[in-house]
XYZ file of C-alpha atoms in Angstrom:
773
model
C 57.206 -128.781 -22.281
C 55.526 -125.579 -20.861
C 54.218 -127.787 -17.842
C 57.606 -129.291 -17.227
C 59.349 -128.294 -14.149
C 63.322 -127.277 -14.520
C 64.780 -129.969 -12.510
C 62.937 -132.717 -15.167
C 64.013 -130.773 -18.108
C 66.773 -132.128 -20.353
C 70.356 -129.952 -20.992
C 71.994 -129.062 -23.577
C 74.510 -131.803 -23.312
C 71.667 -134.634 -23.579
C 69.493 -132.584 -26.137
C 72.748 -132.352 -28.353
C 73.379 -136.260 -28.048
C 69.867 -136.994 -29.644
C 70.656 -138.323 -33.343
C 66.791 -137.505 -34.596
C 66.406 -134.230 -35.405
C 62.453 -134.154 -34.609
C 63.144 -135.882 -31.235
C 65.785 -133.222 -30.675
C 63.946 -130.276 -31.691
C 61.244 -131.376 -28.918
C 63.784 -131.962 -26.253
C 65.348 -128.654 -27.097
C 61.721 -126.967 -26.516
C 61.198 -128.662 -23.281
C 64.834 -127.447 -22.003
C 64.030 -123.809 -23.191
C 60.707 -123.593 -21.373
C 62.731 -123.394 -18.123
C 64.799 -120.518 -19.201
C 64.539 -117.185 -20.348
C 65.817 -116.395 -24.022
C 64.735 -113.021 -24.870
C 65.167 -110.673 -21.998
C 68.715 -110.603 -20.401
C 69.847 -113.266 -22.951
C 73.513 -114.516 -22.812
C 74.286 -116.689 -25.813
C 76.617 -119.557 -24.992
C 78.783 -121.678 -27.112
C 76.146 -124.714 -26.356
C 73.257 -122.182 -27.867
C 75.566 -121.836 -31.153
C 75.845 -125.758 -31.257
C 72.319 -126.042 -30.949
C 71.538 -123.443 -33.492
C 74.186 -124.753 -36.234
C 71.947 -128.013 -36.055
C 69.088 -126.803 -37.159
C 67.890 -125.596 -40.864
C 65.404 -123.338 -39.689
C 62.554 -122.503 -36.800
C 60.056 -125.489 -36.535
C 57.175 -125.083 -38.427
C 54.859 -126.983 -35.754
C 53.343 -124.409 -33.161
C 53.813 -126.578 -29.952
C 57.270 -125.813 -30.699
C 56.753 -121.924 -29.965
C 59.802 -121.995 -27.595
C 62.235 -123.118 -30.195
C 60.863 -120.949 -32.875
C 61.130 -117.834 -30.626
C 64.899 -118.925 -29.401
C 65.713 -119.819 -33.362
C 64.761 -115.888 -34.510
C 66.743 -114.587 -31.566
C 69.737 -116.109 -31.857
C 69.584 -115.971 -35.593
C 69.203 -111.979 -35.227
C 72.571 -112.225 -33.228
C 74.587 -114.449 -35.723
C 73.149 -114.723 -38.755
C 72.297 -118.062 -40.749
C 72.853 -121.123 -39.090
C 74.633 -122.700 -42.077
C 77.299 -119.958 -41.809
C 79.180 -120.363 -38.373
C 81.118 -117.394 -36.895
C 84.569 -117.806 -35.223
C 84.935 -116.876 -31.728
C 85.638 -113.076 -31.354
C 88.998 -113.663 -29.609
C 92.431 -113.053 -31.012
C 93.245 -115.775 -33.376
C 96.315 -116.784 -35.074
C 94.645 -117.451 -38.618
C 94.221 -115.422 -41.032
C 90.250 -115.704 -40.597
C 88.067 -112.336 -40.508
C 87.192 -111.243 -37.307
C 83.465 -110.667 -36.806
C 81.832 -108.271 -33.782
C 80.514 -110.000 -30.824
C 76.988 -110.218 -29.829
C 75.234 -106.994 -28.548
C 72.192 -106.764 -26.650
C 70.385 -103.469 -25.971
C 70.050 -102.070 -22.592
C 67.276 -102.733 -20.491
C 66.454 -99.413 -19.738
C 63.429 -97.825 -17.593
C 59.873 -97.607 -17.738
C 59.098 -94.074 -18.980
C 56.644 -92.516 -16.419
C 53.212 -91.450 -17.935
C 51.087 -88.531 -17.477
C 48.622 -88.845 -15.103
C 45.443 -86.223 -14.481
C 43.050 -86.165 -11.688
C 39.751 -87.033 -13.165
C 36.714 -86.088 -11.489
C 34.728 -88.572 -13.448
C 36.816 -91.270 -11.288
C 37.821 -89.351 -8.376
C 41.668 -90.190 -9.115
C 44.426 -89.781 -11.131
C 43.938 -91.624 -14.600
C 46.985 -91.972 -17.186
C 45.837 -89.026 -19.656
C 45.480 -90.478 -23.431
C 43.778 -88.112 -25.836
C 41.669 -89.634 -28.348
C 43.125 -88.500 -31.299
C 46.991 -88.811 -30.943
C 48.678 -85.637 -29.832
C 46.052 -83.265 -30.414
C 44.227 -82.556 -27.512
C 40.230 -80.732 -27.660
C 39.824 -78.777 -24.027
C 36.848 -76.611 -23.073
C 36.843 -74.406 -19.902
C 33.849 -72.570 -18.550
C 34.584 -69.027 -18.636
C 33.297 -66.157 -16.622
C 29.521 -64.982 -16.073
C 30.254 -61.221 -16.576
C 28.195 -59.032 -14.274
C 31.088 -57.502 -12.222
C 34.628 -57.007 -11.534
C 36.798 -60.369 -11.843
C 38.366 -61.259 -8.575
C 40.961 -63.621 -7.255
C 38.502 -66.344 -7.431
C 38.596 -66.096 -11.123
C 42.506 -66.258 -11.058
C 42.662 -69.488 -9.128
C 40.733 -71.021 -11.589
C 42.094 -69.049 -15.099
C 45.844 -69.155 -13.671
C 45.975 -72.688 -12.795
C 44.267 -73.854 -16.196
C 46.986 -71.239 -17.930
C 49.692 -73.497 -16.127
C 47.963 -76.949 -17.093
C 47.777 -75.500 -20.609
C 51.276 -74.604 -21.033
C 52.413 -77.650 -19.686
C 50.657 -79.889 -21.905
C 51.606 -77.658 -24.913
C 55.154 -76.572 -24.257
C 56.388 -79.738 -21.681
C 54.344 -82.680 -22.995
C 54.176 -81.491 -26.629
C 50.209 -81.959 -27.060
C 48.610 -80.172 -29.793
C 46.063 -78.178 -27.570
C 42.898 -76.779 -29.037
C 41.464 -74.719 -26.067
C 38.037 -73.237 -26.060
C 36.597 -70.720 -23.341
C 33.035 -69.414 -23.414
C 31.840 -65.857 -21.849
C 28.068 -66.099 -20.296
C 26.418 -62.786 -21.412
C 23.118 -64.187 -20.697
C 22.105 -64.862 -17.294
C 19.709 -64.317 -14.328
C 22.556 -62.467 -12.209
C 23.548 -60.367 -15.163
C 20.035 -59.326 -16.017
C 19.104 -58.640 -12.549
C 21.975 -56.420 -12.111
C 21.577 -54.765 -15.479
C 18.030 -53.995 -14.704
C 19.415 -52.548 -11.333
C 21.974 -50.700 -12.431
C 19.806 -49.056 -15.095
C 16.783 -47.924 -12.809
C 19.178 -46.630 -10.214
C 21.235 -44.570 -12.620
C 17.656 -43.156 -13.814
C 16.719 -42.100 -10.046
C 20.411 -40.675 -9.766
C 20.040 -38.554 -12.278
C 16.959 -37.032 -11.412
C 18.822 -35.855 -8.227
C 16.104 -36.376 -5.499
C 15.890 -33.821 -2.730
C 17.321 -34.507 0.869
C 13.900 -35.190 2.283
C 12.651 -37.502 -0.844
C 15.748 -39.621 -0.636
C 15.543 -40.509 3.098
C 11.774 -41.152 2.473
C 12.802 -43.904 -0.536
C 15.422 -45.061 1.440
C 13.136 -45.936 4.433
C 10.928 -47.410 2.033
C 13.844 -49.326 0.708
C 14.966 -50.869 4.423
C 11.372 -52.606 5.411
C 12.096 -55.468 2.682
C 15.647 -55.307 3.281
C 14.770 -55.842 7.507
C 12.427 -58.485 6.608
C 15.361 -60.035 4.205
C 17.658 -60.080 7.203
C 15.339 -61.300 9.652
C 14.683 -64.490 7.189
C 18.713 -64.699 6.721
C 19.915 -68.058 8.373
C 23.726 -68.269 7.002
C 25.866 -66.624 9.511
C 28.103 -65.024 7.206
C 25.511 -63.744 4.838
C 23.630 -62.268 8.014
C 26.790 -60.440 9.045
C 27.165 -58.847 5.683
C 23.777 -57.251 5.634
C 23.824 -56.170 9.159
C 26.862 -54.383 7.963
C 25.173 -52.569 5.292
C 22.333 -52.018 7.024
C 24.030 -50.619 9.640
C 26.198 -48.285 7.179
C 22.663 -46.894 5.610
C 21.232 -46.083 8.846
C 24.506 -44.173 9.850
C 24.530 -42.456 6.657
C 20.852 -41.501 7.163
C 20.587 -40.156 10.378
C 24.330 -38.025 9.223
C 21.334 -36.495 6.745
C 18.268 -36.257 8.615
C 19.330 -33.320 11.008
C 20.240 -31.045 8.160
C 17.387 -31.920 6.016
C 15.039 -31.192 8.862
C 16.518 -27.771 9.738
C 16.284 -26.716 6.063
C 20.068 -26.460 5.448
C 21.485 -26.316 1.816
C 25.069 -25.983 0.136
C 27.893 -28.256 -0.238
C 27.253 -29.829 3.039
C 23.903 -31.273 2.590
C 24.908 -32.321 -1.044
C 27.714 -34.045 0.219
C 25.645 -35.921 2.854
C 22.828 -36.834 0.055
C 26.009 -38.175 -1.968
C 27.108 -40.523 0.705
C 23.849 -41.660 1.399
C 23.177 -42.625 -2.121
C 26.510 -44.587 -2.312
C 25.847 -46.164 0.876
C 22.204 -47.151 0.061
C 23.152 -48.269 -3.791
C 22.301 -51.936 -3.422
C 19.122 -51.168 -1.208
C 17.717 -48.738 -3.646
C 18.450 -50.739 -6.488
C 16.835 -53.804 -5.194
C 13.632 -51.564 -4.143
C 13.722 -49.641 -7.568
C 13.961 -53.557 -9.332
C 10.931 -54.589 -7.469
C 8.802 -51.993 -8.282
C 9.959 -51.034 -12.463
C 11.774 -54.002 -13.470
C 9.126 -55.526 -15.424
C 9.010 -52.275 -17.213
C 12.555 -52.543 -18.641
C 12.412 -53.849 -22.285
C 15.370 -53.007 -24.350
C 17.657 -55.670 -24.845
C 20.616 -53.185 -25.271
C 20.409 -52.298 -21.531
C 21.091 -56.143 -21.317
C 23.796 -56.174 -23.378
C 25.746 -53.288 -22.232
C 26.704 -54.539 -18.755
C 28.553 -57.994 -19.611
C 30.343 -55.926 -23.041
C 31.900 -53.688 -20.270
C 32.850 -56.529 -17.578
C 33.887 -59.024 -20.658
C 36.530 -56.462 -21.703
C 37.633 -55.608 -17.832
C 37.790 -59.611 -17.839
C 40.243 -59.628 -20.632
C 42.335 -56.982 -19.623
C 43.084 -58.586 -16.477
C 43.868 -61.922 -17.857
C 46.165 -60.387 -20.128
C 47.782 -58.459 -16.902
C 47.587 -62.112 -15.231
C 49.580 -63.111 -18.618
C 47.285 -65.828 -19.049
C 46.887 -66.930 -22.443
C 43.961 -66.019 -24.568
C 41.711 -69.030 -25.974
C 42.340 -70.599 -29.061
C 38.341 -69.501 -29.644
C 35.653 -67.978 -27.445
C 32.153 -68.300 -27.192
C 29.661 -65.920 -25.980
C 26.198 -67.244 -25.082
C 24.498 -64.019 -27.159
C 26.234 -65.521 -30.296
C 24.820 -68.823 -30.166
C 21.259 -68.655 -29.467
C 20.606 -70.461 -32.799
C 22.693 -73.438 -31.921
C 21.154 -73.543 -28.726
C 17.679 -73.636 -29.803
C 18.643 -76.144 -32.347
C 20.258 -78.418 -29.327
C 17.032 -77.848 -27.301
C 14.838 -78.997 -30.131
C 16.971 -82.535 -30.579
C 16.891 -82.975 -26.735
C 13.609 -82.701 -27.032
C 12.906 -84.891 -30.005
C 15.420 -87.737 -28.462
C 12.715 -87.745 -25.533
C 14.725 -86.251 -22.977
C 12.924 -82.667 -22.806
C 9.715 -81.578 -22.478
C 7.582 -78.329 -22.851
C 5.967 -76.751 -20.282
C 4.011 -73.310 -20.419
C 6.565 -71.765 -22.917
C 9.696 -73.417 -21.117
C 11.599 -76.450 -22.023
C 12.879 -78.859 -19.349
C 15.374 -81.888 -19.016
C 13.509 -85.019 -18.024
C 16.002 -86.080 -15.459
C 14.037 -89.084 -14.164
C 13.710 -90.601 -18.028
C 17.515 -89.797 -18.792
C 18.601 -91.508 -15.622
C 16.299 -94.920 -16.471
C 17.696 -95.062 -20.105
C 20.121 -97.434 -20.974
C 23.355 -96.249 -21.342
C 22.763 -93.238 -19.523
C 23.695 -92.048 -15.517
C 22.559 -88.585 -14.124
C 24.844 -87.339 -11.610
C 28.646 -89.132 -12.820
C 30.373 -86.082 -10.800
C 28.568 -85.764 -7.507
C 25.747 -88.619 -7.553
C 25.434 -87.928 -3.812
C 24.506 -84.338 -4.432
C 21.300 -85.596 -6.479
C 18.058 -84.297 -5.100
C 20.001 -81.385 -3.664
C 17.262 -78.385 -4.113
C 19.277 -75.828 -2.873
C 22.129 -76.512 -5.352
C 19.669 -77.052 -8.181
C 17.699 -73.650 -7.254
C 21.044 -71.795 -7.278
C 21.914 -73.395 -10.474
C 18.463 -72.317 -11.879
C 18.948 -68.693 -11.033
C 17.439 -66.220 -8.942
C 14.845 -65.086 -11.451
C 13.543 -68.808 -12.225
C 12.684 -70.415 -8.700
C 9.407 -68.741 -8.133
C 6.569 -71.153 -7.272
C 5.058 -71.145 -10.645
C 8.419 -71.817 -12.409
C 8.569 -74.952 -9.763
C 5.289 -76.241 -10.527
C 6.090 -76.339 -14.330
C 8.435 -79.169 -13.669
C 7.609 -82.959 -13.855
C 10.309 -83.634 -11.297
C 11.858 -81.203 -8.443
C 15.259 -82.318 -10.134
C 14.504 -81.394 -13.504
C 16.180 -78.505 -15.085
C 15.496 -75.543 -17.402
C 16.888 -76.059 -20.972
C 15.182 -72.973 -22.233
C 13.259 -70.280 -20.163
C 10.268 -68.674 -21.454
C 11.097 -64.871 -20.876
C 9.055 -62.585 -18.350
C 8.451 -58.896 -18.656
C 11.876 -57.110 -18.010
C 13.809 -59.686 -19.339
C 15.459 -60.326 -23.038
C 13.775 -62.480 -25.312
C 14.738 -64.629 -28.778
C 12.297 -66.200 -30.858
C 12.202 -69.953 -30.747
C 9.500 -72.903 -31.589
C 8.250 -72.277 -27.753
C 7.505 -68.784 -27.882
C 9.909 -66.046 -26.847
C 12.200 -66.947 -24.164
C 16.036 -66.910 -23.094
C 18.699 -70.274 -22.489
C 19.078 -71.925 -19.404
C 22.168 -71.749 -17.942
C 23.704 -75.105 -18.233
C 22.862 -75.659 -21.783
C 25.234 -72.759 -23.022
C 28.225 -74.783 -22.482
C 26.876 -78.154 -23.786
C 25.606 -76.134 -27.280
C 28.920 -74.147 -27.778
C 31.555 -77.024 -27.058
C 29.378 -79.548 -29.174
C 29.449 -77.340 -31.918
C 33.394 -76.542 -31.709
C 34.212 -80.134 -30.416
C 31.662 -82.447 -31.351
C 30.487 -85.871 -29.837
C 33.056 -86.089 -27.344
C 36.193 -83.789 -25.755
C 39.349 -84.714 -24.280
C 39.321 -82.351 -21.432
C 36.878 -80.089 -19.677
C 37.515 -77.503 -16.902
C 36.090 -75.225 -14.308
C 35.947 -74.386 -10.774
C 35.430 -77.011 -8.241
C 31.891 -75.485 -7.246
C 30.658 -75.942 -10.947
C 30.830 -79.653 -10.440
C 26.941 -80.096 -9.277
C 24.520 -79.032 -10.660
C 26.150 -77.211 -13.740
C 28.875 -79.911 -14.692
C 26.217 -82.841 -14.111
C 23.542 -81.164 -16.045
C 25.931 -80.137 -18.933
C 27.197 -83.986 -19.053
C 23.532 -85.380 -18.956
C 21.996 -82.764 -21.470
C 25.163 -83.330 -23.918
C 24.943 -87.074 -23.847
C 21.189 -87.225 -24.496
C 21.782 -84.840 -27.466
C 24.910 -87.100 -28.624
C 23.023 -90.333 -27.662
C 26.706 -91.183 -25.497
C 28.302 -91.896 -22.745
C 31.575 -89.969 -23.140
C 30.923 -86.681 -23.793
C 34.047 -85.566 -21.433
C 36.568 -88.051 -21.249
C 38.734 -85.817 -18.257
C 37.011 -83.661 -16.105
C 39.493 -81.010 -14.123
C 38.494 -78.875 -11.297
C 40.311 -76.495 -9.544
C 40.213 -75.846 -6.118
C 38.640 -73.291 -3.680
C 40.239 -70.025 -2.816
C 39.953 -68.565 0.630
C 40.900 -65.278 1.734
C 43.097 -65.406 5.142
C 41.249 -68.616 5.981
C 37.622 -67.059 4.876
C 35.648 -68.391 2.170
C 35.467 -66.012 -0.640
C 32.142 -64.684 -1.642
C 31.170 -62.227 -4.180
C 27.437 -62.236 -2.866
C 28.951 -61.878 0.683
C 31.161 -58.742 -0.487
C 34.074 -61.007 0.888
C 36.334 -61.029 -2.266
C 39.796 -58.885 -3.580
C 39.391 -57.974 -7.333
C 42.186 -58.987 -9.750
C 43.070 -54.842 -10.448
C 43.504 -54.828 -6.495
C 45.630 -57.884 -5.981
C 47.964 -56.575 -8.677
C 48.409 -53.165 -6.799
C 49.972 -55.270 -4.257
C 51.951 -58.144 -5.816
C 53.325 -58.704 -9.689
C 51.531 -61.225 -12.111
C 54.812 -63.299 -11.523
C 54.597 -63.136 -7.507
C 50.436 -64.564 -7.758
C 51.510 -67.093 -10.264
C 54.638 -68.669 -8.242
C 51.855 -68.510 -5.039
C 49.559 -70.803 -7.372
C 52.192 -72.633 -8.417
C 53.448 -73.442 -4.352
C 50.244 -75.331 -4.160
C 48.161 -78.217 -6.025
C 45.914 -77.053 -8.805
C 43.259 -79.428 -7.820
C 43.292 -78.470 -3.947
C 42.379 -75.206 -1.869
C 44.575 -72.298 -1.611
C 44.595 -69.945 0.757
C 45.036 -66.227 -0.460
C 46.915 -64.403 2.425
C 49.994 -62.589 3.814
C 51.967 -66.009 4.586
C 51.226 -67.671 1.326
C 52.511 -64.339 -0.804
C 55.161 -64.118 1.627
C 56.491 -67.710 0.489
C 55.996 -66.502 -2.929
C 58.283 -63.505 -2.605
C 60.788 -65.140 -1.280
C 61.227 -67.987 -3.806
C 61.377 -65.161 -6.235
C 64.000 -63.498 -4.539
C 65.954 -66.824 -4.265
C 65.575 -67.530 -7.835
C 66.225 -63.773 -8.880
C 69.802 -63.577 -6.795
C 70.709 -66.808 -8.589
C 69.688 -65.637 -11.803
C 71.744 -62.493 -11.353
C 74.873 -64.303 -9.808
C 75.347 -66.163 -12.834
C 74.552 -63.256 -15.240
C 77.516 -61.482 -13.315
C 79.935 -64.497 -13.607
C 79.079 -64.895 -17.648
C 79.542 -61.019 -17.920
C 83.402 -61.659 -16.729
C 85.760 -61.490 -19.930
C 87.204 -64.791 -20.868
C 89.081 -66.251 -23.478
C 87.470 -68.365 -26.096
C 89.101 -71.609 -24.654
C 88.998 -70.355 -21.474
C 85.306 -70.978 -20.824
C 85.631 -74.639 -21.038
C 87.368 -75.725 -17.662
C 88.383 -79.026 -16.352
C 85.757 -80.584 -14.104
C 86.782 -81.650 -10.564
C 84.750 -83.572 -8.189
C 82.271 -80.719 -6.989
C 81.386 -80.203 -10.483
C 80.616 -83.604 -11.165
C 78.494 -83.604 -8.150
C 76.773 -80.606 -9.130
C 75.934 -82.043 -12.563
C 74.772 -85.516 -10.976
C 72.562 -83.618 -8.886
C 71.342 -81.452 -11.689
C 70.176 -84.150 -13.566
C 68.754 -86.214 -10.631
C 66.618 -82.966 -9.991
C 65.437 -82.714 -13.832
C 64.665 -86.394 -13.557
C 62.638 -85.636 -10.338
C 60.749 -82.495 -11.726
C 59.918 -84.972 -15.004
C 58.283 -87.473 -12.496
C 56.384 -84.338 -10.574
C 54.734 -83.087 -13.870
C 53.861 -86.849 -14.750
C 52.194 -86.984 -11.196
C 49.035 -84.540 -12.338
C 51.435 -81.832 -12.956
C 52.481 -81.547 -9.319
C 54.128 -77.955 -9.519
C 54.470 -77.621 -5.603
C 57.216 -80.514 -5.829
C 58.459 -79.118 -8.931
C 59.420 -75.663 -7.216
C 60.770 -77.761 -4.469
C 63.192 -79.415 -6.445
C 63.806 -76.232 -8.212
C 64.770 -74.760 -4.937
C 66.680 -77.628 -3.480
C 68.908 -77.331 -7.283
C 69.563 -73.562 -6.766
C 70.383 -74.105 -2.881
C 73.099 -76.492 -4.219
C 74.362 -73.996 -6.751
C 74.831 -71.644 -4.367
C 76.654 -74.026 -2.184
C 79.033 -74.577 -4.888
C 79.604 -71.040 -5.714
C 80.047 -70.010 -2.220
C 82.818 -73.014 -1.815
C 84.685 -71.557 -5.027
C 84.334 -68.058 -3.907
C 85.959 -68.783 -0.321
C 88.605 -70.473 -2.341
C 89.455 -67.437 -4.291
C 88.255 -69.190 -7.758
C 85.654 -69.019 -10.247
C 82.824 -71.024 -10.192
C 82.388 -72.936 -13.791
C 80.531 -70.913 -16.232
C 79.201 -73.274 -18.415
C 77.540 -75.845 -15.575
C 75.778 -72.740 -13.638
C 74.713 -71.394 -17.215
C 73.236 -74.723 -18.169
C 71.240 -74.601 -14.488
C 70.158 -71.407 -15.369
C 68.880 -71.763 -18.689
C 67.142 -75.037 -17.395
C 65.197 -73.027 -14.582
C 64.613 -70.091 -17.004
C 62.804 -72.463 -19.779
C 60.857 -74.076 -16.832
C 60.027 -70.897 -15.550
C 58.876 -70.133 -19.214
C 56.888 -73.271 -19.290
C 54.781 -72.083 -16.484
C 54.084 -68.417 -17.342
C 56.203 -67.076 -14.515
C 58.716 -65.643 -17.446
C 56.481 -63.374 -19.808
C 59.545 -61.751 -22.063
C 61.988 -63.491 -24.250
C 64.541 -63.773 -21.720
C 67.237 -66.352 -22.535
C 68.191 -66.327 -18.531
C 66.304 -65.262 -15.594
C 63.907 -62.775 -14.926
C 63.976 -59.798 -17.356
C 64.486 -56.586 -16.040
C 62.386 -53.548 -16.949
C 58.844 -55.197 -16.356
C 56.136 -56.687 -18.320
C 55.082 -54.932 -21.661
C 58.329 -53.035 -22.143
C 59.656 -52.832 -25.506
C 63.114 -52.305 -24.308
C 65.488 -54.994 -23.325
C 66.873 -52.823 -20.514
C 70.038 -55.407 -19.508
C 72.109 -55.541 -22.245
C 71.399 -51.860 -23.095
C 72.716 -50.412 -19.780
C 74.989 -52.935 -18.267
C 78.111 -52.608 -20.261
C 78.003 -48.905 -19.110
C 77.300 -50.157 -15.469
C 80.340 -52.250 -15.820
C 82.451 -49.315 -16.875
C 81.414 -47.510 -13.824
C 81.952 -50.380 -11.479
C 85.595 -50.801 -12.631
C 86.206 -46.606 -12.355
C 84.900 -46.705 -8.920
C 86.994 -49.896 -8.082
C 90.145 -47.685 -8.853
C 89.067 -44.527 -7.379
C 88.463 -46.607 -4.019
C 91.726 -48.153 -4.323
C 93.567 -44.805 -4.592
C 91.604 -43.636 -1.945
C 92.475 -46.292 0.305
C 96.229 -45.783 -0.504
C 96.330 -41.804 0.341
C 93.716 -42.271 3.206
C 91.060 -40.243 2.086
C 88.129 -41.042 3.710
C 85.756 -38.678 2.016
C 86.200 -40.341 -1.161
C 85.361 -43.834 0.331
C 82.113 -42.094 2.046
C 81.084 -40.789 -1.681
C 81.754 -44.134 -3.250
C 79.613 -45.688 -0.594
C 76.859 -43.143 -0.903
C 76.815 -44.185 -4.744
C 76.136 -47.774 -4.118
C 73.792 -47.062 -1.094
C 71.843 -44.419 -1.790
C 72.131 -43.497 -5.391
C 72.028 -46.467 -7.651
C 69.035 -48.192 -5.773
C 67.038 -45.290 -6.875
C 67.827 -46.433 -10.416
C 67.087 -50.129 -9.841
C 70.975 -51.070 -9.675
C 72.957 -52.926 -6.948
C 76.331 -52.612 -6.432
C 77.811 -55.505 -4.252
C 81.380 -55.293 -2.581
C 83.359 -58.150 -1.667
C 86.929 -58.184 -0.417
C 89.750 -59.081 -2.702
C 87.045 -59.744 -5.775
C 85.750 -57.605 -8.186
C 82.359 -55.654 -7.871
C 79.089 -57.776 -8.763
C 76.747 -55.584 -10.738
C 73.017 -56.324 -10.575
C 69.948 -55.081 -12.174
C 67.076 -55.339 -9.573
C 63.413 -54.080 -9.228
C 63.661 -50.370 -8.030
C 61.046 -51.075 -5.730
C 62.729 -54.149 -3.919
C 65.900 -52.485 -3.775
C 64.325 -49.386 -1.842
C 62.729 -51.908 0.685
C 65.826 -53.451 1.003
C 67.637 -50.455 2.158
C 64.975 -49.434 4.241
C 65.159 -52.963 5.906
C 69.094 -52.533 6.400
C 68.306 -48.838 7.946
C 65.827 -50.497 10.329
C 68.402 -53.375 10.871
C 70.973 -50.947 11.577
C 69.012 -48.487 14.035
C 68.080 -51.524 15.997
C 71.376 -52.763 16.345
C 72.664 -49.205 17.456
C 69.617 -49.097 19.991
C 70.666 -52.412 21.260
C 74.471 -51.783 21.546
C 73.413 -48.227 23.355
C 70.973 -49.948 25.870
C 73.931 -52.587 27.151
C 76.239 -49.548 27.130
C 73.651 -48.152 29.500
C 72.990 -51.280 31.548
C 76.735 -51.768 31.847
C 77.514 -48.048 33.097
C 74.520 -48.301 35.495
C 76.143 -51.923 36.701
C 79.520 -50.408 36.997
C 77.931 -47.530 39.034
C 76.144 -49.916 41.477
C 79.393 -51.947 41.886
C 80.901 -49.135 42.445
C 78.817 -47.690 45.386
C 78.984 -51.334 47.017
C 82.838 -51.237 47.120
C 82.993 -47.873 48.900
C 83.220 -47.298 52.782
C 79.988 -47.976 54.279
C 78.576 -48.406 50.843
C 75.958 -50.773 52.473
C 74.565 -48.263 55.490
C 71.447 -46.854 55.235
């Protein structure tokens, strides 16, 4: 029985000797309780003998050990009444049967785990509907140029999306919003409109100086009240620049000068004082701006620029894009239902979410993501917006933690009709209404930047779960880490940011993506010269490997000759290849750990390079098929990560992104012919000792071809290697080589000079009377 110990259980010999079948089955059940007869089961002759004595499994549920054992043996032997002969060679004419077979134990497959902000741990990812994944991502507020902070989020989510779709084969439905109604947009649109009107009036120098001094008074007061050191430093720089530009205009204006010099200084002051004047003009005339088209023109422009930036970064477009301005009716309905459910209230034409009522309701919790931040008034007011934190607005709330679902519009703000009077959506409600409309009461994934956790995403969760009356609006919340610039916090308000367009002037989209791949998507990333240099070196390592493999594959070989016998080195490299693939899979299952993936790829390339170098030293060609398999695998993984944009079967494409011509197969046959012709000319020139021809051959390699993006690599005793490389890279390499040669020449001359001085000093010491003064 189950409670019996092994030492008291009967063995097979005593079991088989029992004549009464019922007693024998009970004894057999007791014996089987002490051994494993499913996993790792090895069929013995005693098992066969006991099995043959039974007509079928016992009906008594207490004899479950015998029942399970019987079914397992029956699966191997068949019916108990048809005994099978042993599988050994027999002298008889009886039919031989296959021996018993057991499946391999195998290994437990690793599961994809994602870092979930709702639990602050890595949770096994289980979509709610089979392989289908619903995902909503918070998009940008479009009032200015997209910067590297945006790139951090959207490249990271693009990598995650591609890995889920192309590696793990999920069916991902990806939604993203554009915030085109917001306090920042309203204020910036008004200021731009008023400043352009002011500029069009072409104020005279005296009038401009008077207005700038008037604008400096509230600005200086704001500066005195600023306690944040970074913001204070930024404001001080701005004030200093404005005062310097004003001083440069005051002298010629006082003397009544006219002409280009005066006009130039007026334009300089207008540009330096734009922010001051815009704020000053808005404080006086902002309430007079009433045309809704003024507030839509700005976000339309910057949304278009954002999409251009994303395309330049090779970020996939969303499956569906939502704009707040297009979902106002849905937002109004969403707010109305929250009020009807008892979690919202109307106050002075605005509608607020009742956080206290929600938090005290059964089945609900406010502040799921950052509970320790609940009540943080500074964060809450930043979430409400600059135009919505007046004393009057704050007094409309029942609790300081309540937030606006719908804002009554003031003069100088866009408005839409609704049951509570003309107004506009609050910031947090837009995502809830748009995502709820498309994805329903519960989505698999929600993503955004780390700084959106509170109050934005906590408020999204609360109002959505108040609408749907559930507690699972989001199953997994993903937040990308902060981005710093050379160790400093990046902030648009502090004017400490780098636009995506400026970043792409220094580095390619692939290089930026590689830099992001070298860091965890959820951790802080420092955008600096060091981080980009690491990405450049990794790209160079892979590119050189791809070029070497391509050169190997271009070498002519017979059809049968491409399949070569594997020796120990090939077997070792192939084993390492499969070990690296397994390690890559484990890393991707571990929260899509691309940093570890790239390290495994780097190590694999290093092993391949070592193998190729050893074969080259032995004057033997490396195994084509093995290296091609490695190169194609690496290419496949880089495509999954979005680091290879075009349809390239092996390695990085030549010609840059967006080019319709696949340059490599088009020009390489001609370059190969040129290389072979050059080798023949060099051979003849060496035989006949014609150094001028050898110099021309070197000039072709070192000076002419790099300008065309072509590298010839000469190796003693081996054919010249031909590579297509980015022109700028080759020119940079050439300059570095020249500098290195110049440095080497300088050191050599310096050493010769010192040697000569030492010889002169030594000669003087040996001369008669050399030590006399």
